[in-house]
Coordinates of C-alpha atoms in Angstrom, one line a residue:
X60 CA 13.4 -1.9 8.1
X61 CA 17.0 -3.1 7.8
X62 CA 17.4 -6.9 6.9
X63 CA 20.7 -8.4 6.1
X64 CA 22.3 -5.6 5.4
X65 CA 19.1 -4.7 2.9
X66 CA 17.0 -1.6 3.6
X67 CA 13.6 -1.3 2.9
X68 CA 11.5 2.2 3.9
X69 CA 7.9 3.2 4.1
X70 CA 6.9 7.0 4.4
X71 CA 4.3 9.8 3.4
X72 CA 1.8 7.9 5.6
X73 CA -1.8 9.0 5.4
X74 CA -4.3 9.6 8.2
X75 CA -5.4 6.2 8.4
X76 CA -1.7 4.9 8.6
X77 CA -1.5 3.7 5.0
X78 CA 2.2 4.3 3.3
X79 CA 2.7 6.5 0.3
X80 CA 5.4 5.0 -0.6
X81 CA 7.8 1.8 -0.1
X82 CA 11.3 1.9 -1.5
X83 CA 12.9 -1.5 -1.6
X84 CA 16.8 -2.4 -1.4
X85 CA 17.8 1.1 -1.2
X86 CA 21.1 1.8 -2.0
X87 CA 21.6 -1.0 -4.4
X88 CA 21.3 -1.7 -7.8
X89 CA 18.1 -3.5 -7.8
X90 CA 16.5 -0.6 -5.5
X91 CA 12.8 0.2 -6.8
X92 CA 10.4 2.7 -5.5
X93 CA 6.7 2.0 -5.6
X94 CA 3.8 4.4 -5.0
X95 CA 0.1 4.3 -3.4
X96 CA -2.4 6.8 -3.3
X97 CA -5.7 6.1 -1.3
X98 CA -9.6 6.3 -2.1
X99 CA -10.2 9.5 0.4
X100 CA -13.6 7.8 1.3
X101 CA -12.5 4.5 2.8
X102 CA -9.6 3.9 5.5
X103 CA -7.8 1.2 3.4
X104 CA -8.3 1.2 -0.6
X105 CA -5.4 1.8 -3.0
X106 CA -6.6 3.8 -5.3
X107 CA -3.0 3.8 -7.6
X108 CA 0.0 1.9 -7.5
X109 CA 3.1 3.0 -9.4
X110 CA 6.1 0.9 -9.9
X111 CA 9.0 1.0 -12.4
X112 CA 8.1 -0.1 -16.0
X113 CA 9.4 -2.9 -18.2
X114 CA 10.8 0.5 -20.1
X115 CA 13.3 2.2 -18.8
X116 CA 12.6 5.3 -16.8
X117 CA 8.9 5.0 -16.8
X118 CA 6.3 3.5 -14.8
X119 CA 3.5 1.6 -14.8
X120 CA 0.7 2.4 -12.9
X121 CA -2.6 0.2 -11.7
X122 CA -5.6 2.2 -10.8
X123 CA -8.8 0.7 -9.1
X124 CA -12.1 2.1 -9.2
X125 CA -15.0 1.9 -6.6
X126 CA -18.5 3.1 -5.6
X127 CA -20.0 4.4 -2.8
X128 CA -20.0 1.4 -1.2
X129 CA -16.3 0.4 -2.1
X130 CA -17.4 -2.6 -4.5
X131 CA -14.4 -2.1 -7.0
X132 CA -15.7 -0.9 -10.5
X133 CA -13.2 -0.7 -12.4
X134 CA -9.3 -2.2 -12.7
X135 CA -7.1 -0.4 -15.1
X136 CA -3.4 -1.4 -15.6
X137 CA -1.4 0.7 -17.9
X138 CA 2.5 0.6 -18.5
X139 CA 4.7 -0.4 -21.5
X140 CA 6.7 -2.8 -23.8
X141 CA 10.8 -3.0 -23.4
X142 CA 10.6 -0.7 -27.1
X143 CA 7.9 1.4 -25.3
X144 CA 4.7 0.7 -27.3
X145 CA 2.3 1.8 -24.9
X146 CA -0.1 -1.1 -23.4
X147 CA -3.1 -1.4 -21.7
X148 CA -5.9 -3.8 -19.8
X149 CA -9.0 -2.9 -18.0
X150 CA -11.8 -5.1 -16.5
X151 CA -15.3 -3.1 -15.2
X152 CA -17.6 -4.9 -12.9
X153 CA -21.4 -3.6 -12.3
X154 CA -23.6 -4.5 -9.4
X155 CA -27.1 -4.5 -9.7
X156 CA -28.2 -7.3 -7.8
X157 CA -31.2 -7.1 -5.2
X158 CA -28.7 -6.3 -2.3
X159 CA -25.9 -5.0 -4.8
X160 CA -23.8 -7.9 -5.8
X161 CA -21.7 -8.3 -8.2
X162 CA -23.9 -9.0 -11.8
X163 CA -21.4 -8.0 -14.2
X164 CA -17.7 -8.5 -15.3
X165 CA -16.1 -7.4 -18.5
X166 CA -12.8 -8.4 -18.9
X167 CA -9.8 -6.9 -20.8
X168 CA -10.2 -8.9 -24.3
X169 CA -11.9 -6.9 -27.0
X170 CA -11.5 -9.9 -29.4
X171 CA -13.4 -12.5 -28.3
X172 CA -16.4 -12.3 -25.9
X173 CA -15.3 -11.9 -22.5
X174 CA -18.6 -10.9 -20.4
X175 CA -19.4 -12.6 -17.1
X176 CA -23.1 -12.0 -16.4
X177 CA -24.3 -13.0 -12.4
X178 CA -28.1 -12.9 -12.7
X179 CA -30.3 -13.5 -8.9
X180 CA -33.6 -14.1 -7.8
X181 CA -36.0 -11.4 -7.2
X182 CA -35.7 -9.9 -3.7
X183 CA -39.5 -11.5 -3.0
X184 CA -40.8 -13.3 -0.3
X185 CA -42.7 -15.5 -2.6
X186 CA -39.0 -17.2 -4.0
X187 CA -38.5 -18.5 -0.3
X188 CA -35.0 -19.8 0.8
X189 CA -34.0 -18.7 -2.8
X190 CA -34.8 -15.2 -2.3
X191 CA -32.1 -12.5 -4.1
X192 CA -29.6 -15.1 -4.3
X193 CA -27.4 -15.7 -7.3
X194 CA -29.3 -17.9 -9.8
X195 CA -27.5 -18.3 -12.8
X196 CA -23.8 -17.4 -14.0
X197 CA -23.3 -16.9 -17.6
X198 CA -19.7 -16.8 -19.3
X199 CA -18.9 -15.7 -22.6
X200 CA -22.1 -16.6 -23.7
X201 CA -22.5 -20.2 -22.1
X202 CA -24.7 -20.8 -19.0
X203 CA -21.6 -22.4 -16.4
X204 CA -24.3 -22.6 -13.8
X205 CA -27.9 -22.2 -13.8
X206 CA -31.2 -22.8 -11.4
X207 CA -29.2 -22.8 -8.4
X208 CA -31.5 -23.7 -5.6
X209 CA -31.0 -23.4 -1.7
X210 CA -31.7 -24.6 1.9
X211 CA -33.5 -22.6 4.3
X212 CA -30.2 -21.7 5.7
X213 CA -28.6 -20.6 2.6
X214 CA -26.5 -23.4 1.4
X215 CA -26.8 -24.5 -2.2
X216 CA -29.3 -27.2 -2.3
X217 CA -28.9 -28.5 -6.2
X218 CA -28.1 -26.7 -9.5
X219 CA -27.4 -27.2 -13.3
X220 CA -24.4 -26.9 -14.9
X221 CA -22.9 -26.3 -18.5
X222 CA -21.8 -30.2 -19.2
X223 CA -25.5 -30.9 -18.5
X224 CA -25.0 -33.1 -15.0
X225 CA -27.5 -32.0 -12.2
X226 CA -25.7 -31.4 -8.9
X227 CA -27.7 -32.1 -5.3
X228 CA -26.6 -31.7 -2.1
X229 CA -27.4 -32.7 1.4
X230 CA -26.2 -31.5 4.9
X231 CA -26.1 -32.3 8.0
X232 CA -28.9 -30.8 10.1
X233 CA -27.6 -28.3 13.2
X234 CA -24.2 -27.7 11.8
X235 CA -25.0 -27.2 7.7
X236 CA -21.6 -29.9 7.0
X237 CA -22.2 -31.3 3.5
X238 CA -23.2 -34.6 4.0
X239 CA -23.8 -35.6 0.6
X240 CA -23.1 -34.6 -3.2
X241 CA -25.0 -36.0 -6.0
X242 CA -23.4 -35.9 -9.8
X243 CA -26.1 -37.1 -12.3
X244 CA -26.1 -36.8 -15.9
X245 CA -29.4 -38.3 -17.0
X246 CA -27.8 -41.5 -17.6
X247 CA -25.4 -42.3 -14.5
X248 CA -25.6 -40.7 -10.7
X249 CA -22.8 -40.9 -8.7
X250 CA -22.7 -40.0 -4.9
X251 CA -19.9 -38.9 -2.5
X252 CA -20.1 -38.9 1.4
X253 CA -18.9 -37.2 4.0
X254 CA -18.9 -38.2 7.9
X255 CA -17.2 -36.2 10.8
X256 CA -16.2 -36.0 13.9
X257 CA -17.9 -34.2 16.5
X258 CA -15.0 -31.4 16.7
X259 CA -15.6 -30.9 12.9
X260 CA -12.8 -32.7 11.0
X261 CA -13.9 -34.5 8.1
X262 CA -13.5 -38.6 9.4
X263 CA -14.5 -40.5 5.7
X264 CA -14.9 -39.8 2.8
X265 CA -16.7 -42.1 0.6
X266 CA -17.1 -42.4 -2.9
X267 CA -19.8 -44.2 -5.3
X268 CA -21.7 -44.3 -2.5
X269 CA -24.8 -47.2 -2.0
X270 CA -23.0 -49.1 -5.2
X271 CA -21.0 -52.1 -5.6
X272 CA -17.9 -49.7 -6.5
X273 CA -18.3 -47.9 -3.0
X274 CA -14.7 -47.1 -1.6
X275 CA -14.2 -45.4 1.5
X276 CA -11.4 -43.0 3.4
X277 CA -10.8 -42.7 6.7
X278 CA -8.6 -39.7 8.4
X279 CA -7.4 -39.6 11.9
X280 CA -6.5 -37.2 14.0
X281 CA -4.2 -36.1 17.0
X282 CA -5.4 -34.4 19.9
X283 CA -4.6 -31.1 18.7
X284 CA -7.0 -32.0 15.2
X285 CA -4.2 -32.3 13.7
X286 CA -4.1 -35.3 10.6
X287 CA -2.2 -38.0 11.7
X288 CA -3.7 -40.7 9.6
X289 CA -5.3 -41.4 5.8
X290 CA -6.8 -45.1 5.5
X291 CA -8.2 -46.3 1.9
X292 CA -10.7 -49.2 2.0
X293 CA -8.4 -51.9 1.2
X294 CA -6.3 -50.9 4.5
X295 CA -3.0 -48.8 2.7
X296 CA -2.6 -46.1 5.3
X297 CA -0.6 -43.3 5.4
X298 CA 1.0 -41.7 9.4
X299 CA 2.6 -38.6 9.8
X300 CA 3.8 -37.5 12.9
X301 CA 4.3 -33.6 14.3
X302 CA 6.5 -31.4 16.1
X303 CA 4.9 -29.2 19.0
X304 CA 4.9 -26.5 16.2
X305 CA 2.7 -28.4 13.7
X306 CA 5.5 -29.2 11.3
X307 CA 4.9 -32.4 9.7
X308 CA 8.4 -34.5 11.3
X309 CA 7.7 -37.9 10.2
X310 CA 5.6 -40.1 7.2
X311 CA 5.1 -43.4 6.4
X312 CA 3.3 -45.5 4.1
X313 CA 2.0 -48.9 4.5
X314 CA 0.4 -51.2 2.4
X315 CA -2.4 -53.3 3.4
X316 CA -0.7 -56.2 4.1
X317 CA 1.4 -54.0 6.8
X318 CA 4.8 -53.0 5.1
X319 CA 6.7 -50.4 5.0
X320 CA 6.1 -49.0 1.8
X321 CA 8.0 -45.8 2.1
X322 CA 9.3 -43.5 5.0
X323 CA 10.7 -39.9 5.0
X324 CA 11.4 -38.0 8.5
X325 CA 12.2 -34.1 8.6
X326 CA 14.1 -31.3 10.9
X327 CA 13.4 -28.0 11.1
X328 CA 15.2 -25.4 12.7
X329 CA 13.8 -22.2 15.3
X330 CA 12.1 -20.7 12.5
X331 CA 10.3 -23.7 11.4
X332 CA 12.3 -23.7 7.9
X333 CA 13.1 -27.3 6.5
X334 CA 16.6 -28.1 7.4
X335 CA 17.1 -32.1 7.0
X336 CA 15.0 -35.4 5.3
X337 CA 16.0 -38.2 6.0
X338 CA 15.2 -41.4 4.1
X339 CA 14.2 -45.1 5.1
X340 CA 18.0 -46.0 4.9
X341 CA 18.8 -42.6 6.6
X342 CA 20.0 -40.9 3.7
X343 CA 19.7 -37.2 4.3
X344 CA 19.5 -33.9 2.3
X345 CA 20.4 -31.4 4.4
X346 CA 19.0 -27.4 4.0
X347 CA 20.8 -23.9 4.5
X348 CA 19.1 -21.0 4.2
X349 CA 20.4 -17.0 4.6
X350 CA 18.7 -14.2 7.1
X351 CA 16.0 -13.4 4.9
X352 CA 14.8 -17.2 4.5
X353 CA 16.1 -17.7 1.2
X354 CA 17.3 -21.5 0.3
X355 CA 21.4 -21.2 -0.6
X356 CA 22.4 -24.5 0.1
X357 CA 21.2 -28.2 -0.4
X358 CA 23.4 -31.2 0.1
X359 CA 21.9 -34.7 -1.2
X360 CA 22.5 -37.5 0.4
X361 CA 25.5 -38.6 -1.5
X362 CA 27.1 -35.1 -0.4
X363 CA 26.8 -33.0 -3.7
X364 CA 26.7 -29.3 -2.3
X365 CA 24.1 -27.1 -4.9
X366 CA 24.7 -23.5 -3.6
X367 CA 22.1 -20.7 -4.4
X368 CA 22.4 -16.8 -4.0
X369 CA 19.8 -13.9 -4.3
X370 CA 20.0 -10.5 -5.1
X371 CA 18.6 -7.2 -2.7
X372 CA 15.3 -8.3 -3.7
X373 CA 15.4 -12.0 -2.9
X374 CA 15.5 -13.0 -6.5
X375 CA 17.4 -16.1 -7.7
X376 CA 20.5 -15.3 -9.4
X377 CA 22.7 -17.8 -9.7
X378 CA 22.7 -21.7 -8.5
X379 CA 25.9 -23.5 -8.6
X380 CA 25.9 -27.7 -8.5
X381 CA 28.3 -29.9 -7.1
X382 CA 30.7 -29.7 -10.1
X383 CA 30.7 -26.0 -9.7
X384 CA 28.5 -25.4 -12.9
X385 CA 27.0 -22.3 -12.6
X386 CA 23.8 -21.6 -14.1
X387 CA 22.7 -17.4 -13.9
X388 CA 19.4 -15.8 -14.0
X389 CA 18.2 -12.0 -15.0
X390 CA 15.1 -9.7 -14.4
X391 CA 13.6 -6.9 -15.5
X392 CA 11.8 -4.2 -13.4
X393 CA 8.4 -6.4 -12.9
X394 CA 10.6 -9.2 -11.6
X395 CA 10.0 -11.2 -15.4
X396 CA 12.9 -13.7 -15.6
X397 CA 14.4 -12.1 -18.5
X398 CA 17.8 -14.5 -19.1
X399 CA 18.8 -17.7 -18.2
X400 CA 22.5 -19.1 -18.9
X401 CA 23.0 -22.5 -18.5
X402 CA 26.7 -23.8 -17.2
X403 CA 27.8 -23.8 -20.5
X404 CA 27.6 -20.2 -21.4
X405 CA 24.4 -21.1 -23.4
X406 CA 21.5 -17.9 -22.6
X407 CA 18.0 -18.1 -23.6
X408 CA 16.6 -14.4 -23.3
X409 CA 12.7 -13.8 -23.1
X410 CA 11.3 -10.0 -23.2
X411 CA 7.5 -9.1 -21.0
X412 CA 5.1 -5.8 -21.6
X413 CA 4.0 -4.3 -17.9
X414 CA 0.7 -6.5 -18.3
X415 CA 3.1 -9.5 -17.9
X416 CA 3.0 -10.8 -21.5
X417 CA 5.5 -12.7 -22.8
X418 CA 6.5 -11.2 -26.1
X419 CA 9.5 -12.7 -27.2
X420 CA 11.8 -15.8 -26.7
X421 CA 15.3 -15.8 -27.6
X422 CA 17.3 -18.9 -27.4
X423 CA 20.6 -20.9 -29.0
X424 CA 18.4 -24.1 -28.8
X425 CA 14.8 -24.5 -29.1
X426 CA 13.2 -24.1 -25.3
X427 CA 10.1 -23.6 -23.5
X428 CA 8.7 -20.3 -22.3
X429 CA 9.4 -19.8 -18.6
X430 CA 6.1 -20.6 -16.7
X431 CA 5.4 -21.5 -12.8
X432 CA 6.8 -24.5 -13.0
X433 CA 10.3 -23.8 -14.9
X434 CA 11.0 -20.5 -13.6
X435 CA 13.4 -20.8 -10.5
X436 CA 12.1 -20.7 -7.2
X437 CA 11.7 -17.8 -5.0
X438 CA 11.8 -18.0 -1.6

């Protein structure tokens, strides 16, 4: 597969048309290789994966486990730190329910309790619409949820949970929608319901139902079910209006006395990829994006450029603002973000084992450890 220039191959295909093998960016510094082997007994289960390590010149590899009736038993992931201390992290499952479900999960921590027990109701006529389903869930040692009862047709009927509330629910008869949900705690009940429309979509919503407090929301839709509309009980409404693709072009919010409150309309291009939004006062921030639909440019609306590149793998590397500040971004093998230096030359360094820990921090000024919503944005 050639993409912008960027080369990507699959080979050593199996039987069942499964690759052995994919080999990304070849050619390139940031090429990586990454290998599958295949449970012989089923069509489709990876049985190993094997990827560069976080240490040089070694791998890490992922094995996955499964019985005879490819339930998977056991996940082992075993690689390295950047020195080369070996690491490791398993989790087993068991299943031993009337029908074989899942009863069992033991997860990788040896030191705290980490067991996940499923327990079900005897496979007996005599337990009725309850019969070997899941009746309790316990979770390092607390019961999360327990007595779980059921309708005729299978849907959770009521059940207990760890806070101590009781949970009931109510549906619909011929169709099984949840009408009705029930939070009590032996002091206080509070009930939400649903309604819907005859093609299914969910048409209110309301809350502390049959009290004084009752509030209700009411959605709307467009021919092709599609939400067009969100009205709370005091009349503030939200519209939105779509494209023939489904793309969300237009949005406006109104309070109940019927102002304008807010607007925002928006462009796309061919391939459905944001390319302009444009304000109540029609300022607009317009979008660029390169072949492999990767964000490099955004213009505000008072005309500041902010250009982005990516590497062979479509990982952020550098983002340059307006005053052509350039702030640069690193990665190890496991696509970590390793370093990050700021416009001013300033780098905070962090260092990841295989399992994707984050083992060190290294930084001029005190800063927070990259997470989902720091790290930069891939595309």
């Amino acid at each position: 597969i050639i993409k912008e220039g960027k080369i990507t191959e699959y080979g050593n295909y199996d039987v069942n048309g499964n690759p052995g093998y994919k080999i990304e960016a070849i050619g390139m510094p940031e090429e990586k290789r990454i290998d599958y082997t295949y449970d012989p007994r089923f069509a489709k289960k990876i049985m190993t994966i094997t990827e560069p390590s976080v240490y040089a010149d070694r791998k890490k590899v992922t094995t996955y486990t499964y019985d005879d009736m490819g339930n998977l038993t056991r996940l082992l992931v075993e690689g390295f730190q950047p020195d080369g201390t070996p690491v490791s992290r398993q989790v087993t499952m068991q299943y031993n329910g009337p029908f074989n479900q899942l009863t069992r999960i033991d997860g990788p921590r040896t030191d705290v309790q980490d067991l996940t027990s499923l327990e079900y109701y005897p496979n007996d006529p005599a337990e009725g619409a309850n019969r070997a389903r899941l009746r309790r869930v316990i979770a390092g040692g607390i019961i999360v949820r327990d007595n779980i009862q059921y309708t005729p047709t299978g849907k959770v009927a009521s059940e207990q949970r760890a806070t101590g509330q009781s949970l009931l629910y109510t549906y619909y008869p011929g169709n099984d929608r949840l009408a009705t949900l029930t939070i009590a705690d032996g002091v206080t009940s509070r009930t939400t319901r649903w309604s819907y429309l005859p093609t299914g979509e969910v048409e209110t919503i309301t809350q502390a139902d049959g009290t004084p407090e009752s509030t209700t929301v009411t959605l709307t839709y467009d021919d092709a079910r599609r939400l067009i509309g969100i009205t709370d009980h005091i009349g503030n409404n939200i519209k939105y209006q779509h494209d023939t693709a489904g793309n969300r072009i237009e949005e406006t919010v109104w309070n109940s006395s019927g102002t304008l409150a807010h607007a925002r309309r928006q462009v796309y291009d061919e391939l459905n990829r944001l390319t302009q939004t444009i304000g109540a006062a029609g300022q607009t921030t317009s979008y660029g994006y390169d072949a492999n639909g990767n964000r490099i440019n955004t213009t505000d609306a008072n005309n500041n450029p902010t250009r982005s590149a990516f590497d062979a793998l479509n990982r952020l590397i550098t983002v340059t603002d307006a005053l052509n500040g350039t702030a640069q971004y690193a990665y190890d093998n496991r696509d970590n973000l390793t370093a990050v230096t700021d416009p001013n030359g300033n780098t905070t360094s962090y260092a990841y084992d295989d399992l994707g820990n984050l083992l060190s921090r290294t930084s001029p000024t005190p800063a927070p450890p990259p997470s989902p919503m720091t790290r930069p944005a891939m595309s």
